[in-house]
PDB file of C-alpha atoms in Angstrom:
ATOM      1  CA  GLN A1131       0.000   0.000   0.000  1.00  0.00           C
ATOM      2  CA  SER A1132       1.313   3.395  -1.013  1.00  0.00           C
ATOM      3  CA  VAL A1133       2.113   6.056   1.561  1.00  0.00           C
ATOM      4  CA  LEU A1134      -0.008   8.342  -0.640  1.00  0.00           C
ATOM      5  CA  THR A1135      -3.326   6.606  -1.201  1.00  0.00           C
ATOM      6  CA  GLN A1136      -5.341   7.145  -4.357  1.00  0.00           C
ATOM      7  CA  PRO A1137      -8.524   5.350  -5.441  1.00  0.00           C
ATOM      8  CA  PRO A1138      -7.616   2.694  -8.019  1.00  0.00           C
ATOM      9  CA  SER A1139     -10.263   3.935 -10.417  1.00  0.00           C
ATOM     10  CA  VAL A1140     -12.817   6.640 -11.015  1.00  0.00           C
ATOM     11  CA  SER A1141     -15.226   7.158 -13.876  1.00  0.00           C
ATOM     12  CA  GLY A1142     -17.533   9.761 -15.305  1.00  0.00           C
ATOM     13  CA  ALA A1143     -19.575  10.589 -18.350  1.00  0.00           C
ATOM     14  CA  PRO A1144     -18.481  13.205 -20.885  1.00  0.00           C
ATOM     15  CA  GLY A1145     -19.124  16.681 -19.550  1.00  0.00           C
ATOM     16  CA  GLN A1146     -19.252  15.594 -15.935  1.00  0.00           C
ATOM     17  CA  ARG A1147     -16.922  16.513 -13.083  1.00  0.00           C
ATOM     18  CA  VAL A1148     -14.727  13.990 -11.304  1.00  0.00           C
ATOM     19  CA  THR A1149     -12.311  14.272  -8.439  1.00  0.00           C
ATOM     20  CA  ILE A1150      -9.323  12.129  -7.583  1.00  0.00           C
ATOM     21  CA  SER A1151      -8.114  12.105  -4.006  1.00  0.00           C
ATOM     22  CA  CYS A1152      -4.606  11.663  -2.674  1.00  0.00           C
ATOM     23  CA  THR A1153      -4.582  10.856   1.024  1.00  0.00           C
ATOM     24  CA  GLY A1154      -1.383  11.085   3.017  1.00  0.00           C
ATOM     25  CA  SER A1155      -0.358  11.702   6.599  1.00  0.00           C
ATOM     26  CA  SER A1156       1.334  14.133   8.935  1.00  0.00           C
ATOM     27  CA  SER A1157       4.756  13.278   7.527  1.00  0.00           C
ATOM     28  CA  ASN A1158       3.911  14.247   3.959  1.00  0.00           C
ATOM     29  CA  ILE A1159       0.875  16.218   2.789  1.00  0.00           C
ATOM     30  CA  GLY A1160      -0.113  17.077   6.359  1.00  0.00           C
ATOM     31  CA  ALA A1161       3.348  18.514   6.981  1.00  0.00           C
ATOM     32  CA  GLY A1162       2.693  21.090   4.295  1.00  0.00           C
ATOM     33  CA  TYR A1163       4.734  19.614   1.489  1.00  0.00           C
ATOM     34  CA  ASP A1164       3.606  20.497  -2.006  1.00  0.00           C
ATOM     35  CA  VAL A1165       1.519  18.104  -4.067  1.00  0.00           C
ATOM     36  CA  HIS A1166       1.919  17.732  -7.821  1.00  0.00           C
ATOM     37  CA  TRP A1167      -0.292  15.854 -10.270  1.00  0.00           C
ATOM     38  CA  TYR A1168       0.547  14.031 -13.485  1.00  0.00           C
ATOM     39  CA  GLN A1169      -1.461  12.537 -16.333  1.00  0.00           C
ATOM     40  CA  HIS A1170      -0.077   9.367 -17.886  1.00  0.00           C
ATOM     41  CA  LEU A1171      -1.383   7.783 -21.054  1.00  0.00           C
ATOM     42  CA  PRO A1172      -0.046   4.289 -21.784  1.00  0.00           C
ATOM     43  CA  GLY A1173       2.985   4.324 -24.041  1.00  0.00           C
ATOM     44  CA  THR A1174       3.685   8.004 -23.555  1.00  0.00           C
ATOM     45  CA  ALA A1175       5.690  10.109 -21.134  1.00  0.00           C
ATOM     46  CA  PRO A1176       3.818  11.351 -18.063  1.00  0.00           C
ATOM     47  CA  LYS A1177       2.640  14.962 -18.268  1.00  0.00           C
ATOM     48  CA  LEU A1178       2.649  17.522 -15.491  1.00  0.00           C
ATOM     49  CA  LEU A1179      -0.893  18.748 -14.799  1.00  0.00           C
ATOM     50  CA  ILE A1180      -0.660  20.609 -11.497  1.00  0.00           C
ATOM     51  CA  TYR A1181       2.346  21.775  -9.476  1.00  0.00           C
ATOM     52  CA  GLY A1182       2.564  23.327  -6.053  1.00  0.00           C
ATOM     53  CA  ASP A1183      -0.895  22.110  -5.006  1.00  0.00           C
ATOM     54  CA  ASN A1184      -2.947  24.246  -7.378  1.00  0.00           C
ATOM     55  CA  ASN A1185      -0.852  25.743 -10.182  1.00  0.00           C
ATOM     56  CA  ARG A1186      -1.357  24.827 -13.821  1.00  0.00           C
ATOM     57  CA  PRO A1187       1.588  24.829 -16.234  1.00  0.00           C
ATOM     58  CA  SER A1188       1.152  26.722 -19.446  1.00  0.00           C
ATOM     59  CA  GLY A1189      -0.959  24.743 -21.868  1.00  0.00           C
ATOM     60  CA  VAL A1190      -2.931  22.733 -19.325  1.00  0.00           C
ATOM     61  CA  PRO A1191      -6.655  23.496 -19.677  1.00  0.00           C
ATOM     62  CA  ASP A1192      -8.381  25.185 -16.768  1.00  0.00           C
ATOM     63  CA  ARG A1193     -10.679  22.154 -16.586  1.00  0.00           C
ATOM     64  CA  PHE A1194      -7.948  20.703 -14.364  1.00  0.00           C
ATOM     65  CA  SER A1195      -7.553  22.088 -10.863  1.00  0.00           C
ATOM     66  CA  GLY A1196      -5.864  21.048  -7.644  1.00  0.00           C
ATOM     67  CA  SER A1197      -6.557  21.615  -3.983  1.00  0.00           C
ATOM     68  CA  LYS A1198      -5.175  20.551  -0.637  1.00  0.00           C
ATOM     69  CA  SER A1199      -6.561  20.372   2.880  1.00  0.00           C
ATOM     70  CA  GLY A1200      -5.080  18.742   5.933  1.00  0.00           C
ATOM     71  CA  THR A1201      -3.529  15.424   5.009  1.00  0.00           C
ATOM     72  CA  SER A1202      -5.246  15.137   1.615  1.00  0.00           C
ATOM     73  CA  ALA A1203      -5.099  16.663  -1.823  1.00  0.00           C
ATOM     74  CA  SER A1204      -7.490  16.454  -4.741  1.00  0.00           C
ATOM     75  CA  LEU A1205      -7.426  16.787  -8.493  1.00  0.00           C
ATOM     76  CA  ALA A1206     -10.673  17.928 -10.075  1.00  0.00           C
ATOM     77  CA  ILE A1207     -11.492  17.566 -13.741  1.00  0.00           C
ATOM     78  CA  THR A1208     -14.553  19.351 -15.089  1.00  0.00           C
ATOM     79  CA  GLY A1209     -16.172  18.989 -18.479  1.00  0.00           C
ATOM     80  CA  LEU A1210     -14.818  15.469 -18.898  1.00  0.00           C
ATOM     81  CA  GLN A1211     -13.615  14.598 -22.372  1.00  0.00           C
ATOM     82  CA  ALA A1212     -12.768  11.259 -23.914  1.00  0.00           C
ATOM     83  CA  GLU A1213      -9.123  12.343 -24.181  1.00  0.00           C
ATOM     84  CA  ASP A1214      -8.941  12.651 -20.382  1.00  0.00           C
ATOM     85  CA  GLU A1215      -9.024   8.873 -20.074  1.00  0.00           C
ATOM     86  CA  ALA A1216      -5.645   8.120 -18.527  1.00  0.00           C
ATOM     87  CA  ASP A1217      -3.844   7.278 -15.302  1.00  0.00           C
ATOM     88  CA  TYR A1218      -3.349  10.084 -12.795  1.00  0.00           C
ATOM     89  CA  TYR A1219      -0.672  10.271 -10.105  1.00  0.00           C
ATOM     90  CA  CYS A1220      -0.079  12.581  -7.187  1.00  0.00           C
ATOM     91  CA  GLN A1221       3.439  13.296  -5.901  1.00  0.00           C
ATOM     92  CA  SER A1222       4.623  14.706  -2.605  1.00  0.00           C
ATOM     93  CA  TYR A1223       7.513  14.493  -0.138  1.00  0.00           C
ATOM     94  CA  ASP A1224       7.685  12.404   3.002  1.00  0.00           C
ATOM     95  CA  SER A1225       9.905  13.459   5.888  1.00  0.00           C
ATOM     96  CA  SER A1226       9.970   9.948   7.373  1.00  0.00           C
ATOM     97  CA  LEU A1227      11.296   8.556   4.103  1.00  0.00           C
ATOM     98  CA  SER A1228      13.411  11.634   3.456  1.00  0.00           C
ATOM     99  CA  GLY A1229      12.336  11.469  -0.133  1.00  0.00           C
ATOM    100  CA  SER A1230       9.745  12.201  -2.735  1.00  0.00           C
ATOM    101  CA  LEU A1231       7.125   9.677  -3.689  1.00  0.00           C
ATOM    102  CA  PHE A1232       4.126   9.067  -5.935  1.00  0.00           C
ATOM    103  CA  GLY A1233       0.670   7.910  -5.074  1.00  0.00           C
ATOM    104  CA  GLY A1234      -0.452   4.533  -6.346  1.00  0.00           C
ATOM    105  CA  GLY A1235      -2.240   6.044  -9.327  1.00  0.00           C
ATOM    106  CA  THR A1236      -5.873   6.312 -10.392  1.00  0.00           C
ATOM    107  CA  LYS A1237      -7.287   5.110 -13.675  1.00  0.00           C
ATOM    108  CA  LEU A1238      -9.895   7.483 -15.055  1.00  0.00           C
ATOM    109  CA  THR A1239     -12.474   5.982 -17.379  1.00  0.00           C
ATOM    110  CA  VAL A1240     -14.680   8.245 -19.456  1.00  0.00           C
ATOM    111  CA  LEU A1241     -17.937   6.361 -19.940  1.00  0.00           C
TER     112      LEU A1241
ATOM    113  CA  GLU B 529      12.800  23.886 -26.368  1.00  0.00           C
ATOM    114  CA  VAL B 530      13.716  21.700 -23.422  1.00  0.00           C
ATOM    115  CA  GLN B 531      14.076  18.069 -24.489  1.00  0.00           C
ATOM    116  CA  LEU B 532      15.095  14.878 -22.732  1.00  0.00           C
ATOM    117  CA  VAL B 533      15.904  12.003 -25.050  1.00  0.00           C
ATOM    118  CA  GLN B 534      16.451   8.573 -23.587  1.00  0.00           C
ATOM    119  CA  SER B 535      18.395   5.655 -24.976  1.00  0.00           C
ATOM    120  CA  GLY B 536      16.620   2.788 -26.676  1.00  0.00           C
ATOM    121  CA  ALA B 537      15.023  -0.363 -25.359  1.00  0.00           C
ATOM    122  CA  GLU B 538      17.288  -3.000 -23.850  1.00  0.00           C
ATOM    123  CA  VAL B 539      16.965  -6.758 -23.506  1.00  0.00           C
ATOM    124  CA  LYS B 540      19.365  -8.253 -20.995  1.00  0.00           C
ATOM    125  CA  LYS B 541      19.949 -11.469 -19.063  1.00  0.00           C
ATOM    126  CA  PRO B 542      19.936 -11.719 -15.282  1.00  0.00           C
ATOM    127  CA  GLY B 543      23.323 -10.858 -13.842  1.00  0.00           C
ATOM    128  CA  GLU B 544      24.313  -8.566 -16.716  1.00  0.00           C
ATOM    129  CA  SER B 545      25.159  -4.925 -16.243  1.00  0.00           C
ATOM    130  CA  LEU B 546      23.377  -2.032 -17.933  1.00  0.00           C
ATOM    131  CA  LYS B 547      23.627   1.744 -18.226  1.00  0.00           C
ATOM    132  CA  ILE B 548      20.791   3.730 -19.787  1.00  0.00           C
ATOM    133  CA  SER B 549      21.010   7.388 -20.656  1.00  0.00           C
ATOM    134  CA  CYS B 550      19.017  10.585 -20.734  1.00  0.00           C
ATOM    135  CA  ARG B 551      20.457  13.305 -22.991  1.00  0.00           C
ATOM    136  CA  VAL B 552      19.123  16.789 -22.460  1.00  0.00           C
ATOM    137  CA  SER B 553      19.045  19.888 -24.626  1.00  0.00           C
ATOM    138  CA  GLY B 554      17.553  23.358 -24.519  1.00  0.00           C
ATOM    139  CA  TYR B 555      18.785  24.403 -21.068  1.00  0.00           C
ATOM    140  CA  ASN B 556      21.865  24.514 -18.860  1.00  0.00           C
ATOM    141  CA  PHE B 557      22.260  20.885 -17.769  1.00  0.00           C
ATOM    142  CA  THR B 558      24.317  21.738 -14.700  1.00  0.00           C
ATOM    143  CA  ASN B 559      21.696  24.000 -13.108  1.00  0.00           C
ATOM    144  CA  TRP B 560      18.712  21.654 -12.778  1.00  0.00           C
ATOM    145  CA  TRP B 561      18.108  18.419 -10.892  1.00  0.00           C
ATOM    146  CA  ILE B 562      17.292  15.358 -13.006  1.00  0.00           C
ATOM    147  CA  GLY B 563      15.434  12.355 -11.664  1.00  0.00           C
ATOM    148  CA  TRP B 564      14.596   8.791 -12.589  1.00  0.00           C
ATOM    149  CA  VAL B 565      11.221   7.056 -12.231  1.00  0.00           C
ATOM    150  CA  ARG B 566      10.372   3.377 -12.610  1.00  0.00           C
ATOM    151  CA  GLN B 567       7.136   1.870 -13.857  1.00  0.00           C
ATOM    152  CA  MET B 568       6.962  -1.891 -13.596  1.00  0.00           C
ATOM    153  CA  PRO B 569       4.517  -3.718 -15.890  1.00  0.00           C
ATOM    154  CA  GLY B 570       0.957  -2.940 -14.860  1.00  0.00           C
ATOM    155  CA  LYS B 571       2.090  -0.880 -11.866  1.00  0.00           C
ATOM    156  CA  GLY B 572       2.399   2.760 -10.879  1.00  0.00           C
ATOM    157  CA  LEU B 573       5.207   5.284 -10.920  1.00  0.00           C
ATOM    158  CA  GLU B 574       8.042   4.949  -8.406  1.00  0.00           C
ATOM    159  CA  TRP B 575      10.487   7.748  -7.549  1.00  0.00           C
ATOM    160  CA  MET B 576      13.977   6.275  -7.736  1.00  0.00           C
ATOM    161  CA  GLY B 577      16.430   9.083  -7.209  1.00  0.00           C
ATOM    162  CA  ILE B 578      17.809  12.372  -8.444  1.00  0.00           C
ATOM    163  CA  ILE B 579      21.100  14.029  -9.312  1.00  0.00           C
ATOM    164  CA  TYR B 580      22.288  17.617  -9.519  1.00  0.00           C
ATOM    165  CA  PRO B 581      24.758  17.561 -12.402  1.00  0.00           C
ATOM    166  CA  GLY B 582      26.467  20.762 -11.248  1.00  0.00           C
ATOM    167  CA  ASP B 583      28.099  19.015  -8.297  1.00  0.00           C
ATOM    168  CA  SER B 584      26.890  15.408  -8.725  1.00  0.00           C
ATOM    169  CA  ASP B 585      24.887  15.587  -5.492  1.00  0.00           C
ATOM    170  CA  THR B 586      22.759  12.426  -5.645  1.00  0.00           C
ATOM    171  CA  ARG B 587      19.780  11.314  -3.576  1.00  0.00           C
ATOM    172  CA  TYR B 588      18.128   7.894  -3.682  1.00  0.00           C
ATOM    173  CA  SER B 589      14.818   6.541  -2.526  1.00  0.00           C
ATOM    174  CA  PRO B 590      15.430   4.015   0.271  1.00  0.00           C
ATOM    175  CA  SER B 591      13.871   1.397  -2.003  1.00  0.00           C
ATOM    176  CA  PHE B 592      16.529   1.913  -4.645  1.00  0.00           C
ATOM    177  CA  GLN B 593      19.591   2.805  -2.570  1.00  0.00           C
ATOM    178  CA  GLY B 594      22.320   0.295  -3.360  1.00  0.00           C
ATOM    179  CA  GLN B 595      20.318  -1.216  -6.209  1.00  0.00           C
ATOM    180  CA  VAL B 596      21.118   1.346  -8.904  1.00  0.00           C
ATOM    181  CA  THR B 597      23.607   4.127  -9.538  1.00  0.00           C
ATOM    182  CA  ILE B 598      22.677   7.533 -10.900  1.00  0.00           C
ATOM    183  CA  SER B 599      25.379   9.624 -12.527  1.00  0.00           C
ATOM    184  CA  ALA B 600      25.839  12.488 -14.958  1.00  0.00           C
ATOM    185  CA  ASP B 601      28.362  13.646 -17.550  1.00  0.00           C
ATOM    186  CA  LYS B 602      28.344  17.425 -17.794  1.00  0.00           C
ATOM    187  CA  SER B 603      30.460  17.417 -20.947  1.00  0.00           C
ATOM    188  CA  ILE B 604      27.679  15.783 -22.950  1.00  0.00           C
ATOM    189  CA  SER B 605      24.637  16.907 -20.919  1.00  0.00           C
ATOM    190  CA  THR B 606      23.633  13.345 -20.160  1.00  0.00           C
ATOM    191  CA  ALA B 607      22.353  11.609 -17.052  1.00  0.00           C
ATOM    192  CA  TYR B 608      22.633   7.880 -16.498  1.00  0.00           C
ATOM    193  CA  LEU B 609      20.963   5.092 -14.594  1.00  0.00           C
ATOM    194  CA  GLN B 610      22.958   1.923 -14.189  1.00  0.00           C
ATOM    195  CA  TRP B 611      22.795  -1.554 -12.740  1.00  0.00           C
ATOM    196  CA  SER B 612      25.762  -3.788 -11.970  1.00  0.00           C
ATOM    197  CA  SER B 613      23.781  -7.017 -11.874  1.00  0.00           C
ATOM    198  CA  LEU B 614      20.286  -7.040 -13.315  1.00  0.00           C
ATOM    199  CA  LYS B 615      17.436  -9.102 -11.941  1.00  0.00           C
ATOM    200  CA  ALA B 616      14.222 -10.163 -13.635  1.00  0.00           C
ATOM    201  CA  SER B 617      12.412  -7.807 -11.281  1.00  0.00           C
ATOM    202  CA  ASP B 618      14.236  -4.862 -12.897  1.00  0.00           C
ATOM    203  CA  THR B 619      12.041  -5.333 -15.964  1.00  0.00           C
ATOM    204  CA  ALA B 620      10.256  -2.028 -16.286  1.00  0.00           C
ATOM    205  CA  MET B 621       9.913   1.233 -18.149  1.00  0.00           C
ATOM    206  CA  TYR B 622      12.298   3.870 -16.842  1.00  0.00           C
ATOM    207  CA  TYR B 623      11.685   7.582 -17.274  1.00  0.00           C
ATOM    208  CA  CYS B 624      13.978  10.517 -16.674  1.00  0.00           C
ATOM    209  CA  GLY B 625      12.663  13.987 -15.984  1.00  0.00           C
ATOM    210  CA  ARG B 626      13.951  17.457 -15.246  1.00  0.00           C
ATOM    211  CA  LEU B 627      13.006  18.705 -11.811  1.00  0.00           C
ATOM    212  CA  SER B 628      11.722  22.196 -11.170  1.00  0.00           C
ATOM    213  CA  GLY B 629      10.853  24.195  -8.070  1.00  0.00           C
ATOM    214  CA  ASN B 630      12.643  25.529  -5.058  1.00  0.00           C
ATOM    215  CA  TYR B 631      10.746  23.574  -2.417  1.00  0.00           C
ATOM    216  CA  LEU B 632      10.282  19.900  -1.753  1.00  0.00           C
ATOM    217  CA  PRO B 633       9.182  18.015  -3.612  1.00  0.00           C
ATOM    218  CA  ARG B 634      10.370  19.330  -6.914  1.00  0.00           C
ATOM    219  CA  TRP B 635       8.157  18.402  -9.848  1.00  0.00           C
ATOM    220  CA  PHE B 636       9.095  16.570 -13.040  1.00  0.00           C
ATOM    221  CA  ASP B 637       8.705  18.589 -16.206  1.00  0.00           C
ATOM    222  CA  PRO B 638       9.413  17.688 -18.906  1.00  0.00           C
ATOM    223  CA  TRP B 639       9.947  13.958 -19.065  1.00  0.00           C
ATOM    224  CA  GLY B 640      11.942  11.734 -21.367  1.00  0.00           C
ATOM    225  CA  GLN B 641      10.101   9.308 -23.604  1.00  0.00           C
ATOM    226  CA  GLY B 642      11.060   6.302 -21.480  1.00  0.00           C
ATOM    227  CA  THR B 643      13.418   3.355 -21.849  1.00  0.00           C
ATOM    228  CA  LEU B 644      12.021  -0.161 -21.673  1.00  0.00           C
ATOM    229  CA  VAL B 645      14.346  -2.587 -19.922  1.00  0.00           C
ATOM    230  CA  THR B 646      13.558  -6.283 -20.207  1.00  0.00           C
ATOM    231  CA  VAL B 647      15.529  -8.766 -18.130  1.00  0.00           C
ATOM    232  CA  SER B 648      14.932 -12.376 -19.062  1.00  0.00           C
ATOM    233  CA  SER B 649      16.922 -15.548 -19.287  1.00  0.00           C
TER     234      SER B 649
END
């Protein structure tokens, strides 16, 4: 089990809103460390979606947004599109491990 | 344009050594951390370790410490990930990425295209 826990899968219909959670603890997200989010389509390089909890890199649609509260972070995707079907990963830092780590990943299915 | 180009797929036997590369262009190689990430078949991303090419400061995840070696050659703007004795369990896709940000954790952007390593007898 990952130190950063994500739901294995989420789904939604086109146009709907989905959220993906990333639950940590007091040694990582709860300690105030930044959370980043990536989109990963099979066979391609992962893509940065959100950095520093809630910042979008240039070129990422504003349909993607990030938030953080307590020991958890969330990625929200509004106006779901078929092209959003991918795996999504959160990343943070853990002081107990003295290193960065990824969540276990969440597969998003667009129905 | 910042680009990270990784070496090609490798097929190796258990016990063999291997060094894969990540050649960068479009920025000053010595001023940015570079990291390596593993994705085993059907599994998620795993943070392996990072290197600062300017002074070769290297950090490893506890899970990978002693299992791999990360290095960099400033003269050719290339980072490396190497194994001295491969195991079947090293079969995976390996990605390199440039790290940005001043606070922990730094984020990966952009990424290399990945190098598939297959270890089989």
